[in-house]
mmCIF file of C-alpha atoms in Angstrom:
data_model
loop_
_atom_site.group_PDB
_atom_site.id
_atom_site.type_symbol
_atom_site.label_atom_id
_atom_site.label_comp_id
_atom_site.label_asym_id
_atom_site.label_seq_id
_atom_site.Cartn_x
_atom_site.Cartn_y
_atom_site.Cartn_z
ATOM 1 C CA UNK A 1 -155.479 -24.217 32.200
ATOM 2 C CA UNK A 2 -154.250 -27.700 33.129
ATOM 3 C CA UNK A 3 -157.677 -28.987 34.291
ATOM 4 C CA UNK A 4 -159.296 -27.515 31.174
ATOM 5 C CA UNK A 5 -156.729 -29.238 28.958
ATOM 6 C CA UNK A 6 -157.381 -32.530 30.739
ATOM 7 C CA UNK A 7 -161.110 -32.110 30.209
ATOM 8 C CA UNK A 8 -160.580 -31.487 26.489
ATOM 9 C CA UNK A 9 -158.301 -34.532 26.225
ATOM 10 C CA UNK A 10 -160.889 -36.637 28.039
ATOM 11 C CA UNK A 11 -163.599 -35.470 25.659
ATOM 12 C CA UNK A 12 -161.445 -36.457 22.674
ATOM 13 C CA UNK A 13 -160.870 -39.920 24.135
ATOM 14 C CA UNK A 14 -164.618 -40.447 24.466
ATOM 15 C CA UNK A 15 -164.822 -40.173 20.668
ATOM 16 C CA UNK A 16 -161.793 -42.396 19.991
ATOM 17 C CA UNK A 17 -162.414 -46.089 19.420
ATOM 18 C CA UNK A 18 -159.484 -48.430 20.065
ATOM 19 C CA UNK A 19 -159.440 -51.884 18.502
ATOM 20 C CA UNK A 20 -157.412 -54.316 20.616
ATOM 21 C CA UNK A 21 -156.192 -57.478 18.905
ATOM 22 C CA UNK A 22 -155.121 -59.888 21.610
ATOM 23 C CA UNK A 23 -157.337 -58.240 24.211
ATOM 24 C CA UNK A 24 -159.065 -61.355 25.498
ATOM 25 C CA UNK A 25 -156.226 -62.502 27.763
ATOM 26 C CA UNK A 26 -152.943 -61.546 29.399
ATOM 27 C CA UNK A 27 -151.502 -58.081 28.907
ATOM 28 C CA UNK A 28 -154.019 -57.277 26.179
ATOM 29 C CA UNK A 29 -156.906 -57.814 28.596
ATOM 30 C CA UNK A 30 -155.290 -55.432 31.082
ATOM 31 C CA UNK A 31 -154.881 -52.859 28.301
ATOM 32 C CA UNK A 32 -158.581 -53.166 27.481
ATOM 33 C CA UNK A 33 -159.533 -52.496 31.093
ATOM 34 C CA UNK A 34 -157.200 -49.497 31.417
ATOM 35 C CA UNK A 35 -158.467 -47.988 28.155
ATOM 36 C CA UNK A 36 -162.013 -48.184 29.507
ATOM 37 C CA UNK A 37 -160.918 -46.461 32.699
ATOM 38 C CA UNK A 38 -159.393 -43.683 30.602
ATOM 39 C CA UNK A 39 -162.666 -43.102 28.786
ATOM 40 C CA UNK A 40 -161.881 -44.700 25.416
ATOM 41 C CA UNK A 41 -164.426 -46.708 23.491
ATOM 42 C CA UNK A 42 -162.931 -50.183 23.188
ATOM 43 C CA UNK A 43 -163.500 -52.882 20.622
ATOM 44 C CA UNK A 44 -161.862 -56.297 21.071
ATOM 45 C CA UNK A 45 -161.219 -58.892 18.392
ATOM 46 C CA UNK A 46 -162.123 -62.432 19.441
ATOM 47 C CA UNK A 47 -162.200 -65.770 17.650
ATOM 48 C CA UNK A 48 -165.039 -66.787 19.974
ATOM 49 C CA UNK A 49 -167.005 -63.637 20.926
ATOM 50 C CA UNK A 50 -169.551 -65.550 23.011
ATOM 51 C CA UNK A 51 -166.839 -67.123 25.116
ATOM 52 C CA UNK A 52 -165.104 -63.851 25.982
ATOM 53 C CA UNK A 53 -167.996 -61.673 27.114
ATOM 54 C CA UNK A 54 -167.639 -62.730 30.747
ATOM 55 C CA UNK A 55 -164.013 -61.604 30.989
ATOM 56 C CA UNK A 56 -164.319 -58.445 28.887
ATOM 57 C CA UNK A 57 -167.616 -57.117 30.205
ATOM 58 C CA UNK A 58 -170.535 -55.369 28.567
ATOM 59 C CA UNK A 59 -168.653 -52.078 28.094
ATOM 60 C CA UNK A 60 -166.412 -53.661 25.443
ATOM 61 C CA UNK A 61 -167.630 -54.125 21.887
ATOM 62 C CA UNK A 62 -166.620 -57.673 20.981
ATOM 63 C CA UNK A 63 -166.234 -58.496 17.303
ATOM 64 C CA UNK A 64 -165.422 -61.784 15.608
ATOM 65 C CA UNK A 65 -162.086 -62.056 13.845
ATOM 66 C CA UNK A 66 -158.843 -63.991 13.577
ATOM 67 C CA UNK A 67 -155.437 -62.632 12.538
ATOM 68 C CA UNK A 68 -154.756 -65.867 10.645
ATOM 69 C CA UNK A 69 -157.824 -65.181 8.454
ATOM 70 C CA UNK A 70 -157.194 -61.820 6.748
ATOM 71 C CA UNK A 71 -160.736 -61.519 5.403
ATOM 72 C CA UNK A 72 -162.066 -61.247 8.975
ATOM 73 C CA UNK A 73 -160.014 -58.146 9.834
ATOM 74 C CA UNK A 74 -161.532 -55.492 7.567
ATOM 75 C CA UNK A 75 -164.900 -55.125 9.264
ATOM 76 C CA UNK A 76 -163.513 -54.820 12.834
ATOM 77 C CA UNK A 77 -161.262 -51.964 11.720
ATOM 78 C CA UNK A 78 -164.178 -49.924 10.390
ATOM 79 C CA UNK A 79 -164.505 -46.790 12.492
ATOM 80 C CA UNK A 80 -161.463 -47.571 14.659
ATOM 81 C CA UNK A 81 -159.254 -44.615 15.568
ATOM 82 C CA UNK A 82 -156.323 -46.554 17.053
ATOM 83 C CA UNK A 83 -155.200 -50.175 17.062
ATOM 84 C CA UNK A 84 -153.337 -52.149 19.735
ATOM 85 C CA UNK A 85 -151.808 -55.477 18.643
ATOM 86 C CA UNK A 86 -150.717 -57.824 21.439
ATOM 87 C CA UNK A 87 -151.694 -61.138 19.827
ATOM 88 C CA UNK A 88 -149.179 -63.956 19.915
ATOM 89 C CA UNK A 89 -148.872 -67.708 20.059
ATOM 90 C CA UNK A 90 -149.530 -68.931 23.601
ATOM 91 C CA UNK A 91 -149.029 -72.637 22.909
ATOM 92 C CA UNK A 92 -145.793 -74.182 24.221
ATOM 93 C CA UNK A 93 -144.113 -75.641 22.250
ATOM 94 C CA UNK A 94 -145.278 -74.117 18.976
ATOM 95 C CA UNK A 95 -144.378 -74.933 15.391
ATOM 96 C CA UNK A 96 -142.903 -72.308 13.111
ATOM 97 C CA UNK A 97 -145.852 -72.269 10.706
ATOM 98 C CA UNK A 98 -148.197 -71.248 13.527
ATOM 99 C CA UNK A 99 -145.717 -68.600 14.687
ATOM 100 C CA UNK A 100 -145.455 -67.190 11.165
ATOM 101 C CA UNK A 101 -149.208 -67.211 10.630
ATOM 102 C CA UNK A 102 -149.928 -65.397 13.897
ATOM 103 C CA UNK A 103 -146.928 -63.238 14.737
ATOM 104 C CA UNK A 104 -145.725 -62.235 11.292
ATOM 105 C CA UNK A 105 -148.374 -62.776 8.640
ATOM 106 C CA UNK A 106 -151.016 -61.773 11.178
ATOM 107 C CA UNK A 107 -149.303 -58.403 11.588
ATOM 108 C CA UNK A 108 -149.025 -57.943 7.816
ATOM 109 C CA UNK A 109 -152.704 -58.743 7.349
ATOM 110 C CA UNK A 110 -153.652 -56.310 10.107
ATOM 111 C CA UNK A 111 -151.515 -53.561 8.564
ATOM 112 C CA UNK A 112 -153.184 -54.123 5.188
ATOM 113 C CA UNK A 113 -156.633 -53.938 6.757
ATOM 114 C CA UNK A 114 -155.661 -50.803 8.695
ATOM 115 C CA UNK A 115 -154.491 -49.045 5.542
ATOM 116 C CA UNK A 116 -157.661 -50.052 3.687
ATOM 117 C CA UNK A 117 -159.798 -48.785 6.574
ATOM 118 C CA UNK A 118 -157.898 -45.479 6.619
ATOM 119 C CA UNK A 119 -156.711 -45.819 10.212
ATOM 120 C CA UNK A 120 -155.895 -42.267 11.214
ATOM 121 C CA UNK A 121 -154.526 -42.848 14.701
ATOM 122 C CA UNK A 122 -151.802 -44.997 16.200
ATOM 123 C CA UNK A 123 -150.813 -48.638 15.585
ATOM 124 C CA UNK A 124 -149.335 -49.885 18.865
ATOM 125 C CA UNK A 125 -147.482 -53.196 18.784
ATOM 126 C CA UNK A 126 -146.352 -55.286 21.725
ATOM 127 C CA UNK A 127 -143.303 -57.472 21.332
ATOM 128 C CA UNK A 128 -140.394 -58.712 23.443
ATOM 129 C CA UNK A 129 -136.867 -57.851 24.392
ATOM 130 C CA UNK A 130 -134.311 -59.804 22.413
ATOM 131 C CA UNK A 131 -135.532 -58.982 18.915
ATOM 132 C CA UNK A 132 -132.074 -57.700 17.967
ATOM 133 C CA UNK A 133 -129.790 -59.112 20.707
ATOM 134 C CA UNK A 134 -128.667 -62.685 21.200
ATOM 135 C CA UNK A 135 -128.897 -64.284 24.625
ATOM 136 C CA UNK A 136 -129.412 -67.679 26.203
ATOM 137 C CA UNK A 137 -133.035 -66.823 27.057
ATOM 138 C CA UNK A 138 -133.685 -65.681 23.488
ATOM 139 C CA UNK A 139 -132.255 -68.935 22.127
ATOM 140 C CA UNK A 140 -134.501 -70.957 24.434
ATOM 141 C CA UNK A 141 -137.571 -68.927 23.457
ATOM 142 C CA UNK A 142 -136.776 -69.334 19.761
ATOM 143 C CA UNK A 143 -136.465 -73.082 20.331
ATOM 144 C CA UNK A 144 -139.746 -73.451 22.226
ATOM 145 C CA UNK A 145 -141.666 -71.070 19.958
ATOM 146 C CA UNK A 146 -139.901 -71.665 16.699
ATOM 147 C CA UNK A 147 -137.973 -68.504 15.796
ATOM 148 C CA UNK A 148 -140.595 -66.240 17.333
ATOM 149 C CA UNK A 149 -138.161 -63.374 17.973
ATOM 150 C CA UNK A 150 -136.848 -63.477 14.403
ATOM 151 C CA UNK A 151 -140.372 -63.272 12.995
ATOM 152 C CA UNK A 152 -141.303 -60.534 15.440
ATOM 153 C CA UNK A 153 -138.284 -58.527 14.291
ATOM 154 C CA UNK A 154 -139.519 -58.856 10.720
ATOM 155 C CA UNK A 155 -142.969 -57.761 11.871
ATOM 156 C CA UNK A 156 -141.418 -54.659 13.453
ATOM 157 C CA UNK A 157 -139.750 -53.803 10.150
ATOM 158 C CA UNK A 158 -143.049 -54.147 8.302
ATOM 159 C CA UNK A 159 -144.783 -51.829 10.782
ATOM 160 C CA UNK A 160 -142.125 -49.147 10.269
ATOM 161 C CA UNK A 161 -142.523 -49.404 6.498
ATOM 162 C CA UNK A 162 -146.334 -49.397 6.497
ATOM 163 C CA UNK A 163 -146.786 -45.628 6.430
ATOM 164 C CA UNK A 164 -148.938 -45.575 9.577
ATOM 165 C CA UNK A 165 -148.260 -43.760 12.819
ATOM 166 C CA UNK A 166 -146.951 -46.416 15.201
ATOM 167 C CA UNK A 167 -145.421 -47.262 18.562
ATOM 168 C CA UNK A 168 -143.459 -50.504 19.068
ATOM 169 C CA UNK A 169 -143.033 -51.599 22.686
ATOM 170 C CA UNK A 170 -140.564 -54.346 23.583
ATOM 171 C CA UNK A 171 -141.359 -55.692 27.051
ATOM 172 C CA UNK A 172 -139.152 -57.582 29.455
ATOM 173 C CA UNK A 173 -140.041 -60.875 31.155
ATOM 174 C CA UNK A 174 -143.716 -60.573 32.099
ATOM 175 C CA UNK A 175 -144.939 -61.191 35.636
ATOM 176 C CA UNK A 176 -148.519 -61.535 36.862
ATOM 177 C CA UNK A 177 -148.156 -59.175 39.817
ATOM 178 C CA UNK A 178 -149.701 -55.766 40.595
ATOM 179 C CA UNK A 179 -148.375 -52.700 38.826
ATOM 180 C CA UNK A 180 -147.492 -49.216 39.994
ATOM 181 C CA UNK A 181 -145.077 -50.337 42.698
ATOM 182 C CA UNK A 182 -141.736 -50.252 40.897
ATOM 183 C CA UNK A 183 -139.800 -47.685 38.918
ATOM 184 C CA UNK A 184 -140.224 -47.947 35.154
ATOM 185 C CA UNK A 185 -137.294 -47.743 32.751
ATOM 186 C CA UNK A 186 -137.756 -46.924 29.085
ATOM 187 C CA UNK A 187 -134.827 -47.292 26.717
ATOM 188 C CA UNK A 188 -133.857 -47.615 23.077
ATOM 189 C CA UNK A 189 -130.545 -49.437 23.505
ATOM 190 C CA UNK A 190 -131.742 -52.941 22.524
ATOM 191 C CA UNK A 191 -131.429 -54.948 25.720
ATOM 192 C CA UNK A 192 -131.066 -58.740 25.514
ATOM 193 C CA UNK A 193 -133.864 -61.002 26.705
ATOM 194 C CA UNK A 194 -132.756 -61.955 30.213
ATOM 195 C CA UNK A 195 -134.486 -62.864 33.508
ATOM 196 C CA UNK A 196 -133.202 -59.746 35.282
ATOM 197 C CA UNK A 197 -135.085 -57.492 32.831
ATOM 198 C CA UNK A 198 -138.572 -58.002 34.235
ATOM 199 C CA UNK A 199 -141.831 -56.090 34.467
ATOM 200 C CA UNK A 200 -145.440 -56.735 35.471
ATOM 201 C CA UNK A 201 -148.117 -57.097 32.824
ATOM 202 C CA UNK A 202 -150.026 -54.321 34.583
ATOM 203 C CA UNK A 203 -147.120 -51.906 34.151
ATOM 204 C CA UNK A 204 -146.817 -52.822 30.466
ATOM 205 C CA UNK A 205 -150.547 -52.179 30.054
ATOM 206 C CA UNK A 206 -150.138 -48.781 31.685
ATOM 207 C CA UNK A 207 -147.231 -48.049 29.347
ATOM 208 C CA UNK A 208 -149.451 -48.698 26.327
ATOM 209 C CA UNK A 209 -152.263 -46.486 27.565
ATOM 210 C CA UNK A 210 -149.909 -43.633 28.424
ATOM 211 C CA UNK A 211 -148.013 -44.014 25.125
ATOM 212 C CA UNK A 212 -151.259 -43.726 23.196
ATOM 213 C CA UNK A 213 -151.848 -40.325 24.786
ATOM 214 C CA UNK A 214 -148.324 -38.962 24.368
ATOM 215 C CA UNK A 215 -147.003 -37.390 21.132
ATOM 216 C CA UNK A 216 -143.351 -38.222 21.898
ATOM 217 C CA UNK A 217 -144.037 -41.937 21.404
ATOM 218 C CA UNK A 218 -145.056 -41.441 17.774
ATOM 219 C CA UNK A 219 -142.937 -43.510 15.359
ATOM 220 C CA UNK A 220 -140.729 -44.850 18.134
ATOM 221 C CA UNK A 221 -139.469 -48.243 19.214
ATOM 222 C CA UNK A 222 -138.619 -48.584 22.891
ATOM 223 C CA UNK A 223 -138.161 -51.146 25.629
ATOM 224 C CA UNK A 224 -139.884 -51.187 28.997
ATOM 225 C CA UNK A 225 -138.577 -52.944 32.102
ATOM 226 C CA UNK A 226 -138.566 -52.392 35.831
ATOM 227 C CA UNK A 227 -135.964 -50.113 37.312
ATOM 228 C CA UNK A 228 -134.820 -50.128 40.914
ATOM 229 C CA UNK A 229 -136.858 -48.790 43.783
ATOM 230 C CA UNK A 230 -140.346 -47.282 43.829
ATOM 231 C CA UNK A 231 -141.863 -45.175 41.010
ATOM 232 C CA UNK A 232 -139.835 -41.991 40.624
ATOM 233 C CA UNK A 233 -140.573 -40.384 37.251
ATOM 234 C CA UNK A 234 -143.788 -39.386 35.540
ATOM 235 C CA UNK A 235 -144.662 -40.494 32.033
ATOM 236 C CA UNK A 236 -143.852 -37.123 30.479
ATOM 237 C CA UNK A 237 -140.329 -37.425 31.827
ATOM 238 C CA UNK A 238 -140.016 -41.063 30.758
ATOM 239 C CA UNK A 239 -141.254 -40.433 27.223
ATOM 240 C CA UNK A 240 -139.285 -37.219 26.937
ATOM 241 C CA UNK A 241 -136.040 -39.154 26.376
ATOM 242 C CA UNK A 242 -137.346 -41.057 23.350
ATOM 243 C CA UNK A 243 -136.127 -40.351 19.831
ATOM 244 C CA UNK A 244 -138.051 -41.232 16.629
ATOM 245 C CA UNK A 245 -136.862 -44.290 14.736
ATOM 246 C CA UNK A 246 -134.348 -43.549 11.972
#
């Protein structure tokens, strides 16, 4: 029965199209690659489609769009089953107007387009530890990227109110190292942003792909960081502790 169930799940994924916003670089790019490996059809939003084909590959449908231009978001969402939003301001330092336009208003515009398109699957949103806890690292980040965590917290609230199925993932400090070598910890206790709460981008990407497949992550907000030692729990066990948002 288990192999048959896996075959059925794989067949369903072949018909699911996932739009990734922020999939041209960083963690979003790793999510794109893992989704392809899992058999999903993947569409990536890009401000410069011609300039991203080399990194994304021919298997990815690349569509033009920009979260700061709401009118460009409706067409890419047509026919999408799920949506992954990892877009953020990469410039350091960054002014608050750019942060608002990308990390808050960009989320609102995407939610509006998703509702108009009748998105029937999951809206998965990547954000950071520290959205609700003060810390020195959070203060520094809010200084360098003007109030980014405050605007991301507001974006989280808008996602919960939007009426869509969603998963909000708050990641620890991101490292560009291989994944699958450390234990993963998922929690809902609102950790502060701090250097000792770390995780690889590859492990965050894997978290997104596994969360998309798992019903227990529906309408949840959780944090993902490295634990101690090698991997020790499967994803069913990790997700099994999650509770839906109030």
